[in-house]
Amino acid sequence: MIPPAIIRRLCNPKLEASAFTPTKFDTSDDKAWFGNALLSFLAKDCPPSAFSNRFYCRLSNCFGHIAHYNKHQFYQDFFLDDSSKIEFLRQTLQWPFFGDPNFTYSDVERAVSARIKHSGLLEIYEARFKTQAEIEERAQFARLKAKFHPTPDNKPQSNPATDAAPPPLKQGELFDLAP
């Protein structure tokens, strides 16, 4: 869950069309719509329901994301877990804003990147990822400790099928069992 303060920094105030230069194919309203849609998508923690075709088509042509095959692959690569969201945010923040705003969305990319940076969203995801990794590592450590250093408190569960089996034979014992 994204903290409310981060959501406010991402989404308020709305990006205004007057701040963007129209292109030959898109109006400044189109540019403002995309910027606000991306910020809202991130503020909602990237739900699949907000990843519309219109939104995907524009996002796949911004921030250097031109090498993905389709909407589903793009979503899987960048929005399924915190690790991939961190990668998306890092790429977005490192993008150098190529092109003239008369022909590209570089002005929107610059505005969105500034909002993301100012909001602290990347730091939230990094902290959340680090916390989850630590929880998983501590659970794994406890399992391994119980397995390899059992004590009366943390004795591993016994498996009756393997406990009842005779010990494996040693090489010398193979010939001793002959009739």
Tab-separated table of N, CA and C in Angstrom:
chain	number	residue	atom	x	y	z
A	1	MET	N	0.838	-1.180	0.000
A	1	MET	CA	0.000	0.000	0.000
A	1	MET	C	0.883	1.243	0.000
A	2	ILE	N	0.531	2.169	-0.840
A	2	ILE	CA	1.283	3.411	-0.948
A	2	ILE	C	0.744	4.390	0.106
A	3	PRO	N	1.620	5.005	0.910
A	3	PRO	CA	1.155	5.965	1.921
A	3	PRO	C	0.410	7.143	1.285
A	4	PRO	N	-0.623	7.637	1.965
A	4	PRO	CA	-1.413	8.756	1.426
A	4	PRO	C	-0.580	9.991	1.075
A	5	ALA	N	0.446	10.276	1.845
A	5	ALA	CA	1.274	11.456	1.556
A	5	ALA	C	1.983	11.307	0.208
A	6	ILE	N	2.416	10.107	-0.113
A	6	ILE	CA	3.080	9.852	-1.397
A	6	ILE	C	2.058	9.995	-2.530
A	7	ILE	N	0.867	9.485	-2.314
A	7	ILE	CA	-0.201	9.593	-3.321
A	7	ILE	C	-0.502	11.060	-3.619
A	8	ARG	N	-0.593	11.865	-2.571
A	8	ARG	CA	-0.858	13.301	-2.762
A	8	ARG	C	0.265	13.971	-3.547
A	9	ARG	N	1.517	13.621	-3.227
A	9	ARG	CA	2.646	14.225	-3.949
A	9	ARG	C	2.661	13.817	-5.418
A	10	LEU	N	2.236	12.597	-5.694
A	10	LEU	CA	2.204	12.129	-7.082
A	10	LEU	C	1.070	12.783	-7.883
A	11	CYS	N	-0.088	12.864	-7.306
A	11	CYS	CA	-1.297	13.226	-8.069
A	11	CYS	C	-1.757	14.668	-7.944
A	12	ASN	N	-1.261	15.404	-6.968
A	12	ASN	CA	-1.746	16.774	-6.757
A	12	ASN	C	-0.619	17.776	-6.895
A	13	PRO	N	-0.842	18.848	-7.576
A	13	PRO	CA	-1.998	19.144	-8.422
A	13	PRO	C	-1.922	18.356	-9.727
A	14	LYS	N	-3.048	18.223	-10.373
A	14	LYS	CA	-3.099	17.529	-11.660
A	14	LYS	C	-2.215	18.264	-12.666
A	15	LEU	N	-1.627	17.512	-13.563
A	15	LEU	CA	-0.859	18.132	-14.640
A	15	LEU	C	-1.833	18.852	-15.570
A	16	GLU	N	-1.511	20.060	-15.922
A	16	GLU	CA	-2.379	20.894	-16.764
A	16	GLU	C	-1.923	20.834	-18.219
A	17	ALA	N	-2.883	20.802	-19.109
A	17	ALA	CA	-2.592	20.753	-20.544
A	17	ALA	C	-1.771	21.961	-20.988
A	18	SER	N	-1.978	23.093	-20.367
A	18	SER	CA	-1.259	24.313	-20.752
A	18	SER	C	0.246	24.209	-20.533
A	19	ALA	N	0.675	23.235	-19.741
A	19	ALA	CA	2.102	23.060	-19.472
A	19	ALA	C	2.813	22.273	-20.574
A	20	PHE	N	2.037	21.733	-21.536
A	20	PHE	CA	2.624	20.857	-22.550
A	20	PHE	C	2.424	21.404	-23.958
A	21	THR	N	3.369	21.072	-24.808
A	21	THR	CA	3.340	21.490	-26.202
A	21	THR	C	2.629	20.447	-27.046
A	22	PRO	N	1.640	20.823	-27.825
A	22	PRO	CA	0.985	19.828	-28.679
A	22	PRO	C	1.938	19.346	-29.775
A	23	THR	N	1.708	18.128	-30.230
A	23	THR	CA	2.485	17.580	-31.346
A	23	THR	C	1.577	17.543	-32.575
A	24	LYS	N	2.117	17.081	-33.671
A	24	LYS	CA	1.327	16.972	-34.904
A	24	LYS	C	0.149	16.013	-34.720
A	25	PHE	N	0.346	14.964	-33.893
A	25	PHE	CA	-0.668	13.925	-33.753
A	25	PHE	C	-1.411	13.942	-32.421
A	26	ASP	N	-0.896	14.649	-31.426
A	26	ASP	CA	-1.508	14.659	-30.094
A	26	ASP	C	-1.642	16.088	-29.584
A	27	THR	N	-2.740	16.325	-28.896
A	27	THR	CA	-2.973	17.648	-28.312
A	27	THR	C	-2.278	17.745	-26.952
A	28	SER	N	-2.227	18.934	-26.432
A	28	SER	CA	-1.667	19.101	-25.087
A	28	SER	C	-2.586	18.436	-24.055
A	29	ASP	N	-3.883	18.334	-24.365
A	29	ASP	CA	-4.798	17.595	-23.481
A	29	ASP	C	-4.447	16.108	-23.446
A	30	ASP	N	-4.068	15.543	-24.600
A	30	ASP	CA	-3.638	14.140	-24.653
A	30	ASP	C	-2.403	13.929	-23.786
A	31	LYS	N	-1.488	14.867	-23.872
A	31	LYS	CA	-0.258	14.761	-23.088
A	31	LYS	C	-0.566	14.843	-21.584
A	32	ALA	N	-1.427	15.765	-21.203
A	32	ALA	CA	-1.797	15.899	-19.788
A	32	ALA	C	-2.531	14.646	-19.318
A	33	TRP	N	-3.414	14.105	-20.153
A	33	TRP	CA	-4.126	12.875	-19.794
A	33	TRP	C	-3.118	11.762	-19.498
A	34	PHE	N	-2.144	11.583	-20.379
A	34	PHE	CA	-1.167	10.512	-20.178
A	34	PHE	C	-0.367	10.725	-18.894
A	35	GLY	N	0.128	11.920	-18.672
A	35	GLY	CA	0.906	12.183	-17.464
A	35	GLY	C	0.104	11.899	-16.205
A	36	ASN	N	-1.132	12.354	-16.179
A	36	ASN	CA	-1.994	12.110	-15.017
A	36	ASN	C	-2.347	10.630	-14.882
A	37	ALA	N	-2.562	9.943	-16.004
A	37	ALA	CA	-2.866	8.506	-15.958
A	37	ALA	C	-1.687	7.718	-15.402
A	38	LEU	N	-0.480	8.071	-15.811
A	38	LEU	CA	0.703	7.366	-15.310
A	38	LEU	C	0.896	7.618	-13.821
A	39	LEU	N	0.762	8.855	-13.396
A	39	LEU	CA	0.924	9.167	-11.971
A	39	LEU	C	-0.155	8.490	-11.127
A	40	SER	N	-1.373	8.457	-11.620
A	40	SER	CA	-2.468	7.785	-10.917
A	40	SER	C	-2.234	6.277	-10.849
A	41	PHE	N	-1.781	5.703	-11.939
A	41	PHE	CA	-1.463	4.271	-12.001
A	41	PHE	C	-0.411	3.919	-10.947
A	42	LEU	N	0.625	4.720	-10.858
A	42	LEU	CA	1.681	4.474	-9.869
A	42	LEU	C	1.152	4.684	-8.447
A	43	ALA	N	0.325	5.694	-8.254
A	43	ALA	CA	-0.221	5.981	-6.922
A	43	ALA	C	-1.127	4.856	-6.431
A	44	LYS	N	-1.771	4.165	-7.350
A	44	LYS	CA	-2.658	3.054	-6.991
A	44	LYS	C	-1.909	1.729	-6.876
A	45	ASP	N	-0.586	1.768	-6.945
A	45	ASP	CA	0.268	0.571	-6.844
A	45	ASP	C	0.124	-0.346	-8.068
A	46	CYS	N	-0.084	0.259	-9.222
A	46	CYS	CA	-0.027	-0.414	-10.525
A	46	CYS	C	-1.043	-1.540	-10.707
A	47	PRO	N	-2.329	-1.273	-10.518
A	47	PRO	CA	-3.317	-2.343	-10.685
A	47	PRO	C	-3.505	-2.703	-12.161
A	48	PRO	N	-3.686	-3.979	-12.469
A	48	PRO	CA	-3.897	-4.395	-13.860
A	48	PRO	C	-5.126	-3.729	-14.483
A	49	SER	N	-6.137	-3.446	-13.688
A	49	SER	CA	-7.359	-2.839	-14.213
A	49	SER	C	-7.129	-1.430	-14.763
A	50	ALA	N	-6.085	-0.755	-14.310
A	50	ALA	CA	-5.782	0.595	-14.787
A	50	ALA	C	-4.824	0.589	-15.976
A	51	PHE	N	-4.399	-0.583	-16.394
A	51	PHE	CA	-3.437	-0.705	-17.495
A	51	PHE	C	-4.206	-0.907	-18.809
A	52	SER	N	-4.870	0.139	-19.244
A	52	SER	CA	-5.704	0.075	-20.446
A	52	SER	C	-4.851	0.047	-21.714
A	53	ASN	N	-5.488	-0.271	-22.820
A	53	ASN	CA	-4.768	-0.290	-24.105
A	53	ASN	C	-4.240	1.093	-24.465
A	54	ARG	N	-5.063	2.109	-24.276
A	54	ARG	CA	-4.635	3.478	-24.590
A	54	ARG	C	-3.422	3.873	-23.747
A	55	PHE	N	-3.491	3.568	-22.464
A	55	PHE	CA	-2.396	3.891	-21.550
A	55	PHE	C	-1.132	3.121	-21.940
A	56	TYR	N	-1.264	1.814	-22.196
A	56	TYR	CA	-0.115	0.996	-22.589
A	56	TYR	C	0.527	1.516	-23.877
A	57	CYS	N	-0.281	1.834	-24.879
A	57	CYS	CA	0.267	2.289	-26.170
A	57	CYS	C	1.123	3.536	-25.998
A	58	ARG	N	0.693	4.455	-25.173
A	58	ARG	CA	1.491	5.663	-24.964
A	58	ARG	C	2.710	5.369	-24.095
A	59	LEU	N	2.535	4.616	-23.015
A	59	LEU	CA	3.655	4.317	-22.119
A	59	LEU	C	4.741	3.529	-22.823
A	60	SER	N	4.353	2.636	-23.709
A	60	SER	CA	5.350	1.819	-24.414
A	60	SER	C	6.194	2.652	-25.374
A	61	ASN	N	5.773	3.887	-25.633
A	61	ASN	CA	6.544	4.786	-26.505
A	61	ASN	C	7.198	5.929	-25.743
A	62	CYS	N	7.222	5.834	-24.439
A	62	CYS	CA	7.859	6.860	-23.609
A	62	CYS	C	8.943	6.217	-22.743
A	63	PHE	N	9.844	7.025	-22.272
A	63	PHE	CA	10.906	6.586	-21.355
A	63	PHE	C	11.751	5.450	-21.941
A	64	GLY	N	11.815	5.351	-23.257
A	64	GLY	CA	12.653	4.347	-23.901
A	64	GLY	C	12.102	2.941	-23.889
A	65	HIS	N	10.831	2.763	-23.616
A	65	HIS	CA	10.237	1.422	-23.524
A	65	HIS	C	9.707	0.935	-24.869
A	66	ILE	N	10.567	0.815	-25.870
A	66	ILE	CA	10.082	0.421	-27.184
A	66	ILE	C	10.354	-1.033	-27.526
A	67	ALA	N	11.015	-1.770	-26.652
A	67	ALA	CA	11.433	-3.123	-27.001
A	67	ALA	C	10.513	-4.215	-26.468
A	68	HIS	N	9.339	-3.876	-25.993
A	68	HIS	CA	8.432	-4.892	-25.476
A	68	HIS	C	7.454	-5.329	-26.556
A	69	TYR	N	7.055	-6.587	-26.499
A	69	TYR	CA	6.247	-7.181	-27.553
A	69	TYR	C	4.764	-6.847	-27.467
A	70	ASN	N	4.223	-6.831	-26.287
A	70	ASN	CA	2.790	-6.592	-26.149
A	70	ASN	C	2.460	-6.098	-24.750
A	71	LYS	N	1.208	-5.746	-24.576
A	71	LYS	CA	0.728	-5.184	-23.316
A	71	LYS	C	0.981	-6.120	-22.135
A	72	HIS	N	0.688	-7.401	-22.315
A	72	HIS	CA	0.825	-8.355	-21.212
A	72	HIS	C	2.286	-8.564	-20.825
A	73	GLN	N	3.153	-8.650	-21.807
A	73	GLN	CA	4.587	-8.801	-21.522
A	73	GLN	C	5.122	-7.559	-20.816
A	74	PHE	N	4.704	-6.392	-21.274
A	74	PHE	CA	5.134	-5.140	-20.658
A	74	PHE	C	4.718	-5.108	-19.189
A	75	TYR	N	3.452	-5.439	-18.930
A	75	TYR	CA	2.962	-5.433	-17.552
A	75	TYR	C	3.734	-6.444	-16.705
A	76	GLN	N	3.952	-7.638	-17.224
A	76	GLN	CA	4.687	-8.662	-16.477
A	76	GLN	C	6.103	-8.217	-16.163
A	77	ASP	N	6.749	-7.549	-17.101
A	77	ASP	CA	8.135	-7.128	-16.904
A	77	ASP	C	8.284	-6.018	-15.870
A	78	PHE	N	7.263	-5.169	-15.730
A	78	PHE	CA	7.446	-3.990	-14.890
A	78	PHE	C	6.515	-3.826	-13.701
A	79	PHE	N	5.423	-4.575	-13.606
A	79	PHE	CA	4.450	-4.227	-12.573
A	79	PHE	C	3.922	-5.387	-11.739
A	80	LEU	N	4.503	-6.564	-11.835
A	80	LEU	CA	3.986	-7.697	-11.067
A	80	LEU	C	4.438	-7.715	-9.614
A	81	ASP	N	5.633	-7.244	-9.339
A	81	ASP	CA	6.142	-7.284	-7.969
A	81	ASP	C	6.975	-6.035	-7.689
A	82	ASP	N	7.370	-5.881	-6.445
A	82	ASP	CA	8.113	-4.679	-6.055
A	82	ASP	C	9.452	-4.569	-6.773
A	83	SER	N	10.115	-5.675	-6.993
A	83	SER	CA	11.402	-5.653	-7.678
A	83	SER	C	11.267	-5.079	-9.087
A	84	SER	N	10.255	-5.504	-9.819
A	84	SER	CA	10.075	-5.000	-11.181
A	84	SER	C	9.577	-3.547	-11.171
A	85	LYS	N	8.800	-3.164	-10.175
A	85	LYS	CA	8.358	-1.772	-10.071
A	85	LYS	C	9.555	-0.861	-9.787
A	86	ILE	N	10.467	-1.341	-8.969
A	86	ILE	CA	11.693	-0.579	-8.693
A	86	ILE	C	12.469	-0.376	-9.980
A	87	GLU	N	12.587	-1.415	-10.786
A	87	GLU	CA	13.299	-1.310	-12.060
A	87	GLU	C	12.618	-0.300	-12.980
A	88	PHE	N	11.291	-0.340	-13.056
A	88	PHE	CA	10.558	0.619	-13.878
A	88	PHE	C	10.833	2.053	-13.406
A	89	LEU	N	10.734	2.274	-12.118
A	89	LEU	CA	10.942	3.624	-11.586
A	89	LEU	C	12.372	4.100	-11.825
A	90	ARG	N	13.337	3.224	-11.654
A	90	ARG	CA	14.729	3.615	-11.904
A	90	ARG	C	14.935	3.992	-13.364
A	91	GLN	N	14.400	3.179	-14.273
A	91	GLN	CA	14.526	3.503	-15.691
A	91	GLN	C	13.835	4.824	-16.016
A	92	THR	N	12.689	5.035	-15.432
A	92	THR	CA	11.940	6.265	-15.668
A	92	THR	C	12.709	7.483	-15.162
A	93	LEU	N	13.293	7.366	-13.989
A	93	LEU	CA	14.028	8.492	-13.412
A	93	LEU	C	15.356	8.753	-14.109
A	94	GLN	N	15.916	7.744	-14.743
A	94	GLN	CA	17.209	7.910	-15.417
A	94	GLN	C	17.073	8.304	-16.883
A	95	TRP	N	15.864	8.322	-17.409
A	95	TRP	CA	15.647	8.625	-18.816
A	95	TRP	C	16.053	10.076	-19.103
A	96	PRO	N	16.840	10.320	-20.176
A	96	PRO	CA	17.360	11.669	-20.433
A	96	PRO	C	16.450	12.617	-21.217
A	97	PHE	N	15.199	12.287	-21.476
A	97	PHE	CA	14.223	13.168	-22.123
A	97	PHE	C	14.666	13.646	-23.502
A	98	PHE	N	14.858	12.715	-24.399
A	98	PHE	CA	15.257	13.037	-25.763
A	98	PHE	C	14.112	13.691	-26.530
A	99	GLY	N	14.455	14.504	-27.485
A	99	GLY	CA	13.490	15.015	-28.432
A	99	GLY	C	12.902	16.370	-28.102
A	100	ASP	N	12.322	16.923	-29.122
A	100	ASP	CA	11.663	18.216	-29.045
A	100	ASP	C	10.202	17.991	-28.647
A	101	PRO	N	9.692	18.714	-27.654
A	101	PRO	CA	8.295	18.542	-27.244
A	101	PRO	C	7.280	18.761	-28.361
A	102	ASN	N	7.686	19.423	-29.447
A	102	ASN	CA	6.795	19.582	-30.591
A	102	ASN	C	6.570	18.265	-31.328
A	103	PHE	N	7.446	17.304	-31.081
A	103	PHE	CA	7.373	16.028	-31.790
A	103	PHE	C	7.321	14.811	-30.866
A	104	THR	N	7.637	14.983	-29.610
A	104	THR	CA	7.697	13.861	-28.662
A	104	THR	C	6.951	14.222	-27.370
A	105	TYR	N	6.937	13.291	-26.464
A	105	TYR	CA	6.350	13.507	-25.134
A	105	TYR	C	7.432	13.840	-24.110
A	106	SER	N	8.546	14.388	-24.553
A	106	SER	CA	9.651	14.661	-23.631
A	106	SER	C	9.256	15.638	-22.532
A	107	ASP	N	8.366	16.559	-22.812
A	107	ASP	CA	7.929	17.496	-21.776
A	107	ASP	C	7.100	16.779	-20.706
A	108	VAL	N	6.294	15.817	-21.110
A	108	VAL	CA	5.514	15.026	-20.152
A	108	VAL	C	6.450	14.118	-19.361
A	109	GLU	N	7.396	13.492	-20.048
A	109	GLU	CA	8.356	12.619	-19.368
A	109	GLU	C	9.097	13.391	-18.280
A	110	ARG	N	9.505	14.597	-18.604
A	110	ARG	CA	10.229	15.434	-17.636
A	110	ARG	C	9.341	15.760	-16.430
A	111	ALA	N	8.088	16.120	-16.671
A	111	ALA	CA	7.169	16.474	-15.581
A	111	ALA	C	6.849	15.264	-14.702
A	112	VAL	N	6.601	14.124	-15.327
A	112	VAL	CA	6.291	12.902	-14.572
A	112	VAL	C	7.504	12.466	-13.756
A	113	SER	N	8.664	12.499	-14.363
A	113	SER	CA	9.881	12.107	-13.655
A	113	SER	C	10.124	12.997	-12.435
A	114	ALA	N	9.901	14.285	-12.593
A	114	ALA	CA	10.082	15.212	-11.464
A	114	ALA	C	9.107	14.886	-10.334
A	115	ARG	N	7.869	14.572	-10.674
A	115	ARG	CA	6.874	14.217	-9.646
A	115	ARG	C	7.278	12.939	-8.917
A	116	ILE	N	7.694	11.950	-9.674
A	116	ILE	CA	8.083	10.674	-9.059
A	116	ILE	C	9.256	10.894	-8.118
A	117	LYS	N	10.241	11.642	-8.587
A	117	LYS	CA	11.423	11.905	-7.765
A	117	LYS	C	11.048	12.665	-6.492
A	118	HIS	N	10.227	13.684	-6.636
A	118	HIS	CA	9.812	14.514	-5.495
A	118	HIS	C	8.955	13.716	-4.499
A	119	SER	N	8.192	12.756	-4.991
A	119	SER	CA	7.264	12.018	-4.125
A	119	SER	C	7.960	11.047	-3.180
A	120	GLY	N	9.117	10.529	-3.571
A	120	GLY	CA	9.782	9.521	-2.751
A	120	GLY	C	9.244	8.115	-2.986
A	121	LEU	N	8.529	7.914	-4.090
A	121	LEU	CA	7.933	6.610	-4.377
A	121	LEU	C	8.980	5.502	-4.517
A	122	LEU	N	10.074	5.793	-5.186
A	122	LEU	CA	11.123	4.774	-5.349
A	122	LEU	C	11.637	4.315	-3.988
A	123	GLU	N	11.842	5.223	-3.082
A	123	GLU	CA	12.340	4.872	-1.754
A	123	GLU	C	11.339	4.006	-0.995
A	124	ILE	N	10.052	4.262	-1.189
A	124	ILE	CA	9.005	3.447	-0.546
A	124	ILE	C	9.086	2.012	-1.056
A	125	TYR	N	9.183	1.844	-2.370
A	125	TYR	CA	9.276	0.500	-2.938
A	125	TYR	C	10.563	-0.204	-2.503
A	126	GLU	N	11.668	0.527	-2.463
A	126	GLU	CA	12.924	-0.085	-2.038
A	126	GLU	C	12.847	-0.548	-0.588
A	127	ALA	N	12.265	0.259	0.278
A	127	ALA	CA	12.120	-0.122	1.689
A	127	ALA	C	11.187	-1.320	1.826
A	128	ARG	N	10.091	-1.310	1.085
A	128	ARG	CA	9.140	-2.417	1.133
A	128	ARG	C	9.785	-3.712	0.629
A	129	PHE	N	10.560	-3.610	-0.443
A	129	PHE	CA	11.253	-4.779	-0.996
A	129	PHE	C	12.283	-5.311	-0.003
A	130	LYS	N	13.035	-4.423	0.606
A	130	LYS	CA	14.050	-4.825	1.581
A	130	LYS	C	13.408	-5.506	2.792
A	131	THR	N	12.314	-4.963	3.276
A	131	THR	CA	11.607	-5.551	4.420
A	131	THR	C	11.093	-6.945	4.087
A	132	GLN	N	10.478	-7.096	2.917
A	132	GLN	CA	9.950	-8.400	2.515
A	132	GLN	C	11.072	-9.419	2.337
A	133	ALA	N	12.187	-8.997	1.756
A	133	ALA	CA	13.331	-9.895	1.578
A	133	ALA	C	13.870	-10.344	2.932
A	134	GLU	N	13.937	-9.444	3.900
A	134	GLU	CA	14.418	-9.795	5.230
A	134	GLU	C	13.477	-10.786	5.915
A	135	ILE	N	12.186	-10.584	5.783
A	135	ILE	CA	11.211	-11.521	6.368
A	135	ILE	C	11.395	-12.907	5.775
A	136	GLU	N	11.530	-12.983	4.451
A	136	GLU	CA	11.705	-14.272	3.789
A	136	GLU	C	13.031	-14.936	4.184
A	137	GLU	N	14.100	-14.142	4.277
A	137	GLU	CA	15.396	-14.687	4.665
A	137	GLU	C	15.393	-15.194	6.106
A	138	ARG	N	14.733	-14.472	7.000
A	138	ARG	CA	14.659	-14.924	8.394
A	138	ARG	C	13.857	-16.223	8.518
A	139	ALA	N	12.795	-16.345	7.734
A	139	ALA	CA	12.008	-17.586	7.747
A	139	ALA	C	12.841	-18.743	7.203
A	140	GLN	N	13.582	-18.497	6.149
A	140	GLN	CA	14.442	-19.541	5.587
A	140	GLN	C	15.541	-19.915	6.581
A	141	PHE	N	16.117	-18.929	7.254
A	141	PHE	CA	17.140	-19.194	8.256
A	141	PHE	C	16.586	-20.078	9.374
A	142	ALA	N	15.375	-19.766	9.831
A	142	ALA	CA	14.757	-20.562	10.898
A	142	ALA	C	14.534	-22.003	10.446
A	143	ARG	N	14.093	-22.195	9.206
A	143	ARG	CA	13.894	-23.557	8.685
A	143	ARG	C	15.215	-24.318	8.614
A	144	LEU	N	16.246	-23.664	8.112
A	144	LEU	CA	17.547	-24.325	7.987
A	144	LEU	C	18.172	-24.606	9.347
A	145	LYS	N	18.006	-23.679	10.279
A	145	LYS	CA	18.535	-23.880	11.622
A	145	LYS	C	17.847	-25.069	12.288
A	146	ALA	N	16.552	-25.177	12.128
A	146	ALA	CA	15.809	-26.303	12.704
A	146	ALA	C	16.236	-27.614	12.057
A	147	LYS	N	16.549	-27.568	10.794
A	147	LYS	CA	16.929	-28.784	10.071
A	147	LYS	C	18.336	-29.244	10.437
A	148	PHE	N	19.292	-28.329	10.495
A	148	PHE	CA	20.684	-28.708	10.674
A	148	PHE	C	21.209	-28.582	12.102
A	149	HIS	N	20.522	-27.865	12.951
A	149	HIS	CA	20.904	-27.731	14.355
A	149	HIS	C	19.671	-27.895	15.229
A	150	PRO	N	19.073	-29.094	15.221
A	150	PRO	CA	17.830	-29.262	15.983
A	150	PRO	C	18.073	-29.195	17.489
A	151	THR	N	17.123	-28.629	18.167
A	151	THR	CA	17.091	-28.601	19.625
A	151	THR	C	15.723	-29.135	20.009
A	152	PRO	N	15.502	-29.429	21.270
A	152	PRO	CA	14.167	-29.905	21.644
A	152	PRO	C	13.061	-28.918	21.249
A	153	ASP	N	13.394	-27.615	21.211
A	153	ASP	CA	12.390	-26.598	20.864
A	153	ASP	C	12.086	-26.561	19.370
A	154	ASN	N	13.111	-26.724	18.545
A	154	ASN	CA	12.903	-26.558	17.115
A	154	ASN	C	13.190	-27.827	16.325
A	155	LYS	N	12.930	-28.976	16.944
A	155	LYS	CA	13.188	-30.250	16.288
A	155	LYS	C	12.350	-30.338	15.008
A	156	PRO	N	12.983	-30.714	13.872
A	156	PRO	CA	12.221	-30.803	12.631
A	156	PRO	C	11.186	-31.914	12.705
A	157	GLN	N	10.150	-31.755	11.915
A	157	GLN	CA	9.097	-32.763	11.855
A	157	GLN	C	9.690	-34.074	11.338
A	158	SER	N	9.338	-35.174	11.992
A	158	SER	CA	9.842	-36.471	11.521
A	158	SER	C	8.918	-37.004	10.445
A	159	ASN	N	9.499	-37.747	9.532
A	159	ASN	CA	8.753	-38.362	8.447
A	159	ASN	C	8.730	-39.861	8.720
A	160	PRO	N	7.581	-40.453	9.096
A	160	PRO	CA	7.527	-41.869	9.462
A	160	PRO	C	8.011	-42.787	8.340
A	161	ALA	N	7.802	-42.419	7.115
A	161	ALA	CA	8.226	-43.277	5.995
A	161	ALA	C	9.745	-43.398	5.942
A	162	THR	N	10.465	-42.315	6.180
A	162	THR	CA	11.923	-42.385	6.129
A	162	THR	C	12.518	-42.816	7.462
A	163	ASP	N	11.831	-42.554	8.585
A	163	ASP	CA	12.355	-42.941	9.895
A	163	ASP	C	12.354	-44.464	10.061
A	164	ALA	N	11.397	-45.169	9.492
A	164	ALA	CA	11.283	-46.611	9.645
A	164	ALA	C	12.199	-47.375	8.687
A	165	ALA	N	12.728	-46.745	7.686
A	165	ALA	CA	13.581	-47.427	6.708
A	165	ALA	C	14.909	-47.795	7.347
A	166	PRO	N	15.473	-48.966	6.987
A	166	PRO	CA	16.772	-49.355	7.535
A	166	PRO	C	17.864	-48.441	6.999
A	167	PRO	N	18.965	-48.359	7.709
A	167	PRO	CA	20.054	-47.504	7.239
A	167	PRO	C	20.625	-48.073	5.933
A	168	PRO	N	21.227	-47.239	5.104
A	168	PRO	CA	21.781	-47.732	3.850
A	168	PRO	C	22.952	-48.684	4.111
A	169	LEU	N	23.123	-49.625	3.207
A	169	LEU	CA	24.213	-50.599	3.324
A	169	LEU	C	25.531	-49.944	2.966
A	170	LYS	N	26.604	-50.466	3.603
A	170	LYS	CA	27.950	-50.021	3.256
A	170	LYS	C	28.526	-51.037	2.283
A	171	GLN	N	29.559	-50.653	1.590
A	171	GLN	CA	30.090	-51.503	0.527
A	171	GLN	C	30.464	-52.892	1.047
A	172	GLY	N	31.120	-53.007	2.167
A	172	GLY	CA	31.542	-54.298	2.695
A	172	GLY	C	30.369	-55.187	3.073
A	173	GLU	N	29.241	-54.601	3.454
A	173	GLU	CA	28.089	-55.365	3.879
A	173	GLU	C	27.369	-56.047	2.723
A	174	LEU	N	27.585	-55.604	1.518
A	174	LEU	CA	26.908	-56.195	0.375
A	174	LEU	C	27.274	-57.669	0.233
A	175	PHE	N	28.525	-58.022	0.444
A	175	PHE	CA	28.985	-59.392	0.267
A	175	PHE	C	28.704	-60.260	1.491
A	176	ASP	N	28.540	-59.597	2.655
A	176	ASP	CA	28.253	-60.361	3.876
A	176	ASP	C	26.832	-60.910	3.873
A	177	LEU	N	25.931	-60.326	3.096
A	177	LEU	CA	24.546	-60.750	3.081
A	177	LEU	C	24.297	-61.927	2.143
A	178	ALA	N	25.283	-62.345	1.394
A	178	ALA	CA	25.095	-63.457	0.449
A	178	ALA	C	24.842	-64.754	1.214
A	179	PRO	N	23.973	-65.734	0.688
A	179	PRO	CA	23.616	-66.958	1.405
A	179	PRO	C	24.738	-67.934	1.555
